[in-house]
Short mmCIF file of C-alpha atoms in Angstrom, two decimals:
data_model
loop_
_atom_site.label_atom_id
_atom_site.label_comp_id
_atom_site.label_asym_id
_atom_site.label_seq_id
_atom_site.Cartn_x
_atom_site.Cartn_y
_atom_site.Cartn_z
CA MET A 29 -11.12 -0.55 -13.38
CA ASP A 30 -13.35 2.37 -12.37
CA ARG A 31 -13.22 4.78 -9.83
CA LYS A 32 -15.02 3.14 -7.09
CA GLN A 33 -13.07 -0.12 -7.64
CA VAL A 34 -9.81 1.98 -7.30
CA ALA A 35 -11.08 3.60 -4.31
CA LYS A 36 -12.20 0.15 -2.66
CA ALA A 37 -8.65 -1.64 -3.72
CA THR A 38 -6.93 1.53 -2.39
CA THR A 39 -8.89 1.24 1.05
CA LYS A 40 -7.60 -2.40 1.14
CA VAL A 41 -3.90 -1.48 0.45
CA ILE A 42 -4.27 1.36 3.33
CA SER A 43 -5.90 -0.99 5.74
CA SER A 44 -3.06 -3.51 5.33
CA TYR A 45 -0.60 -0.99 5.45
CA LEU A 46 -1.94 0.51 8.86
CA THR A 47 -2.28 -3.13 10.17
CA TYR A 48 1.52 -3.63 9.41
CA GLN A 49 2.23 -0.35 11.14
CA ALA A 50 0.29 -1.37 13.99
CA VAL A 51 2.33 -4.56 14.39
CA GLN A 52 5.53 -2.56 14.60
CA THR A 53 3.99 -0.20 16.89
CA VAL A 54 2.95 -3.23 19.39
CA LEU A 55 6.26 -4.76 18.75
CA ALA A 56 8.24 -1.89 19.64
CA GLN A 57 6.02 -1.50 22.84
CA LEU A 58 6.83 -5.25 23.68
CA THR A 59 10.51 -4.94 23.19
CA GLU A 60 10.33 -2.55 26.29
CA THR A 61 7.65 -4.43 28.44
CA ASN A 62 7.85 -7.75 27.67
CA PRO A 63 10.82 -9.13 25.65
CA PRO A 64 10.09 -12.68 25.56
CA LEU A 65 6.62 -12.06 23.98
CA ALA A 66 8.25 -9.67 21.69
CA LEU A 67 10.59 -12.38 20.35
CA TRP A 68 7.75 -14.86 19.78
CA PHE A 69 5.82 -12.13 18.17
CA ARG A 70 8.70 -11.04 15.86
CA SER A 71 9.20 -14.56 14.81
CA PHE A 72 5.17 -15.19 14.35
CA SER A 73 5.28 -11.86 12.05
CA GLY A 74 8.21 -12.82 9.98
CA ARG A 75 6.57 -16.05 9.10
CA LYS A 76 3.26 -14.46 8.52
CA ILE A 77 3.97 -11.22 6.21
CA VAL A 78 1.56 -8.71 6.63
CA GLN A 79 0.46 -8.41 2.95
CA ASP A 80 -3.19 -8.89 3.61
CA GLY A 81 -3.91 -7.58 7.11
CA GLU A 82 -7.04 -9.38 7.59
CA VAL A 83 -5.41 -12.98 6.66
CA TYR A 84 -2.76 -12.03 9.19
CA LEU A 85 -4.81 -10.94 11.67
CA LEU A 86 -7.15 -14.09 11.50
CA ALA A 87 -3.94 -16.06 12.08
CA LEU A 88 -2.79 -13.97 14.97
CA LEU A 89 -6.26 -14.38 16.47
CA ALA A 90 -6.04 -18.21 16.41
CA GLU A 91 -2.57 -18.11 18.09
CA HIS A 92 -2.46 -14.92 20.37
CA GLN A 93 -5.65 -13.63 20.97
CA GLU A 94 -4.66 -10.82 23.26
CA LEU A 95 -2.03 -9.68 20.59
CA ALA A 96 -4.34 -9.69 17.77
CA PHE A 97 -6.90 -7.63 19.53
CA ARG A 98 -3.91 -5.10 20.88
CA VAL A 99 -2.90 -4.87 16.97
CA MET A 100 -6.57 -4.25 16.11
CA ALA A 101 -7.06 -1.52 18.81
CA VAL A 102 -3.87 0.27 17.46
CA ARG A 103 -4.68 0.27 13.57
CA GLU A 104 -8.09 1.84 14.76
CA HIS A 105 -6.40 4.28 16.75
CA LEU A 106 -3.77 5.05 13.75
CA VAL A 107 -6.24 5.33 11.38
CA GLU A 108 -8.18 7.86 13.50
CA GLU A 109 -5.13 9.99 13.92
CA ILE A 110 -3.63 10.11 10.27
CA MET A 111 -6.53 9.60 8.05
CA ASP A 112 -7.89 13.41 7.85
CA ASP A 113 -4.43 14.78 6.70
CA LEU A 114 -3.86 12.07 4.18
CA PRO A 115 -6.08 13.25 1.25
CA GLU A 116 -4.04 16.67 1.06
CA MET A 117 -0.66 14.78 1.63
CA VAL A 118 -0.99 12.50 -1.17
CA LEU A 119 -2.21 14.72 -3.79
CA HIS A 120 0.69 17.35 -2.73
CA ASP A 121 3.07 14.32 -3.07
CA ILE A 122 1.67 13.28 -6.46
CA LYS A 123 1.68 16.64 -7.96
CA HIS A 124 5.17 17.59 -6.34
CA LYS A 125 6.84 14.33 -7.90
CA ASN A 126 5.31 14.68 -11.11
CA SER A 127 6.48 18.20 -11.39
CA GLN A 128 9.95 17.26 -10.37
CA HIS A 129 10.03 14.38 -12.97
CA ARG A 130 8.65 16.85 -15.61
CA LYS A 131 11.57 19.27 -14.71
CA GLN A 132 14.34 16.93 -14.56
CA GLN A 133 13.16 15.37 -17.81
CA LEU A 134 13.27 18.79 -19.57
CA GLU A 135 16.58 19.39 -18.25
CA LYS A 136 17.98 16.33 -19.34
CA LEU A 137 16.42 16.99 -22.59
CA SER A 138 17.64 20.73 -23.13
CA GLN A 139 21.46 19.25 -22.07
CA LEU A 140 21.02 16.59 -24.79
CA SER A 141 19.97 19.36 -27.58
CA ILE A 142 23.19 21.34 -26.44
CA ILE A 143 25.34 18.14 -26.48
CA GLU A 144 23.73 16.71 -29.80
CA PRO A 145 24.77 19.36 -32.57
CA ASN A 146 28.31 18.63 -31.77
CA SER A 147 27.81 14.66 -31.06
CA ASN A 148 29.19 13.80 -34.34
CA LEU A 149 32.29 15.72 -33.91
CA GLU A 150 35.60 14.62 -32.83
CA PRO A 151 36.79 15.78 -29.59
CA SER A 152 38.55 19.18 -29.92
CA SER A 153 42.15 18.81 -29.41
CA GLU A 154 43.44 21.18 -26.61
CA MET B 22 7.21 5.67 14.56
CA ASP B 23 5.27 8.70 15.44
CA ARG B 24 2.02 10.05 14.03
CA LYS B 25 3.84 12.19 11.39
CA GLN B 26 6.14 9.63 10.29
CA VAL B 27 3.35 6.97 9.83
CA ALA B 28 1.28 9.57 7.93
CA LYS B 29 4.48 10.15 5.54
CA ALA B 30 5.06 6.60 5.18
CA THR B 31 1.31 5.74 4.43
CA THR B 32 1.33 8.67 1.83
CA LYS B 33 4.11 6.89 0.04
CA VAL B 34 2.55 3.52 0.13
CA ILE B 35 -0.84 5.36 -1.32
CA SER B 36 1.35 7.31 -4.02
CA SER B 37 3.02 3.88 -5.17
CA TYR B 38 -0.34 2.05 -5.18
CA LEU B 39 -2.07 4.87 -7.59
CA THR B 40 0.97 4.74 -9.59
CA TYR B 41 0.44 0.93 -10.22
CA GLN B 42 -3.36 1.57 -10.73
CA ALA B 43 -2.36 4.27 -13.24
CA VAL B 44 -0.24 1.79 -15.17
CA GLN B 45 -2.99 -0.77 -15.25
CA THR B 46 -5.46 1.98 -16.70
CA VAL B 47 -2.75 3.13 -19.40
CA LEU B 48 -2.23 -0.58 -20.31
CA ALA B 49 -5.84 -1.32 -20.56
CA GLN B 50 -6.36 1.60 -23.15
CA LEU B 51 -3.16 0.95 -25.03
CA THR B 52 -4.50 -2.80 -25.46
CA GLU B 53 -7.52 -1.11 -27.35
CA THR B 54 -5.52 1.62 -29.05
CA ASN B 55 -2.09 0.41 -29.69
CA PRO B 56 -1.45 -3.33 -29.21
CA PRO B 57 2.08 -3.64 -30.00
CA LEU B 58 2.99 -0.68 -27.39
CA ALA B 59 0.83 -2.37 -24.83
CA LEU B 60 2.84 -5.46 -25.41
CA TRP B 61 6.11 -3.65 -24.74
CA PHE B 62 4.50 -1.78 -21.85
CA ARG B 63 3.35 -5.05 -20.31
CA SER B 64 6.71 -6.55 -20.70
CA PHE B 65 8.54 -3.40 -19.18
CA SER B 66 6.20 -3.19 -16.09
CA GLY B 67 6.48 -6.85 -15.63
CA ARG B 68 10.18 -6.50 -15.35
CA LYS B 69 10.27 -3.51 -13.21
CA ILE B 70 7.65 -4.19 -10.30
CA VAL B 71 5.66 -1.05 -9.21
CA GLN B 72 6.70 -1.33 -5.81
CA ASP B 73 8.33 2.19 -5.32
CA GLY B 74 6.30 4.43 -7.93
CA GLU B 75 9.15 6.85 -8.10
CA VAL B 76 11.80 4.53 -9.03
CA TYR B 77 9.42 2.78 -11.71
CA LEU B 78 8.81 6.13 -13.14
CA LEU B 79 12.27 7.25 -13.45
CA ALA B 80 13.03 4.00 -15.33
CA LEU B 81 10.15 4.52 -17.81
CA LEU B 82 11.18 8.02 -18.22
CA ALA B 83 14.52 6.73 -19.41
CA GLU B 84 12.94 4.17 -21.83
CA HIS B 85 9.68 5.64 -23.00
CA GLN B 86 9.01 9.64 -22.00
CA GLU B 87 5.50 9.65 -23.42
CA LEU B 88 4.23 6.77 -21.56
CA ALA B 89 5.73 8.00 -18.27
CA PHE B 90 3.92 11.47 -18.82
CA ARG B 91 0.69 9.52 -19.37
CA VAL B 92 1.09 7.41 -16.44
CA MET B 93 1.83 10.40 -14.34
CA ALA B 94 -0.91 12.24 -15.65
CA VAL B 95 -3.60 9.38 -14.94
CA ARG B 96 -2.19 9.03 -11.13
CA GLU B 97 -2.79 12.64 -10.65
CA HIS B 98 -6.33 12.19 -11.94
CA LEU B 99 -6.82 9.21 -9.93
CA VAL B 100 -5.88 10.83 -6.92
CA GLU B 101 -8.06 13.81 -7.26
CA GLU B 102 -10.91 11.86 -8.17
CA ILE B 103 -10.75 9.12 -5.21
CA MET B 104 -8.69 10.87 -2.45
CA ASP B 105 -11.69 12.63 -0.47
CA ASP B 106 -13.76 9.59 -0.13
CA LEU B 107 -10.71 7.64 1.44
CA PRO B 108 -10.59 8.63 4.98
CA GLU B 109 -14.21 7.73 5.64
CA MET B 110 -13.55 4.41 3.65
CA VAL B 111 -10.62 3.39 5.30
CA LEU B 112 -12.06 4.24 8.79
CA HIS B 113 -15.34 2.37 7.99
CA ASP B 114 -13.39 -0.67 6.67
CA ILE B 115 -11.33 -1.17 9.83
CA LYS B 116 -13.81 -0.44 12.33
CA HIS B 117 -16.10 -2.84 10.43
CA LYS B 118 -13.04 -5.52 10.14
CA ASN B 119 -12.21 -5.47 13.70
CA SER B 120 -15.90 -5.72 14.74
CA GLN B 121 -16.15 -8.76 12.71
CA HIS B 122 -13.03 -10.14 14.02
CA ARG B 123 -14.22 -9.67 17.79
CA LYS B 124 -17.55 -10.95 17.08
CA GLN B 125 -16.32 -14.30 15.19
CA GLN B 126 -13.66 -14.77 18.05
CA LEU B 127 -16.54 -14.53 20.63
CA GLU B 128 -18.43 -17.13 18.68
CA LYS B 129 -15.31 -19.46 18.73
CA LEU B 130 -14.97 -18.90 22.39
CA SER B 131 -18.63 -19.56 23.00
CA GLN B 132 -18.41 -22.58 21.05
CA LEU B 133 -15.54 -24.14 22.85
CA SER B 134 -17.00 -23.26 26.23
CA ILE B 135 -19.86 -25.37 25.18
CA ILE B 136 -17.97 -28.38 24.04
CA GLU B 137 -15.28 -28.05 26.71
CA PRO B 138 -17.58 -29.49 29.64
CA ASN B 139 -17.89 -32.63 27.79
CA SER B 140 -14.58 -32.83 25.95
CA ASN B 141 -13.26 -35.55 28.39
CA LEU B 142 -16.21 -37.86 27.86
CA GLU B 143 -16.23 -40.89 25.43
CA PRO B 144 -18.31 -40.16 22.34
CA SER B 145 -22.07 -41.26 23.42
CA SER B 146 -23.19 -44.62 22.17
CA GLU B 147 -26.41 -44.16 19.94
#
């Protein structure tokens, strides 16, 4: 996959994830304001997994247009709120975790190289 | 969930997805350069689903450090290559899809309102 395809596929993953987060936000709001609708929405969203955000929204539009429009508005709001910070956050996250993995692996290897020279010896009697 | 928590959770989803993409990139390279290792790696990555990138990498580090370091390098490269464009792409994607959903829903409703006035009538005889 080239750079453009990866960027496009990643965009789809983020859109679907923000749709899932929008569903969670609307669910939390409804639990306060309209418990019977929250119950219905929880059951609906349990049946339709929010794996592909657009497929989920099409199903919701067919069953409850008002909720679908609300989820769409919330996800648009979410993307506007968080996207600007994300490049820096993801870059930092991956660099930091890579460096942690490398450090831990080096520590493991250096412990092994301390243990290994004696590994063929019988346990010393105390 | 507040804005910060959503941004953090989204960061984790993107990191894991880019780890998955890095695995696919390394797999494609190995298929050309080292088919037996590609076979092993494909089988390993089939057993460990790349749902949580860090859990996957820890497992790979324990079994094949060189490949794990390679996946880490590729995901760092990927994030540097694509992240700058993503905010604009995701914003556009969500706005565009929302507007498509709204448009299609309006079209459906206007078709319904054309059909409905006659819906109680028998089919007209030709």
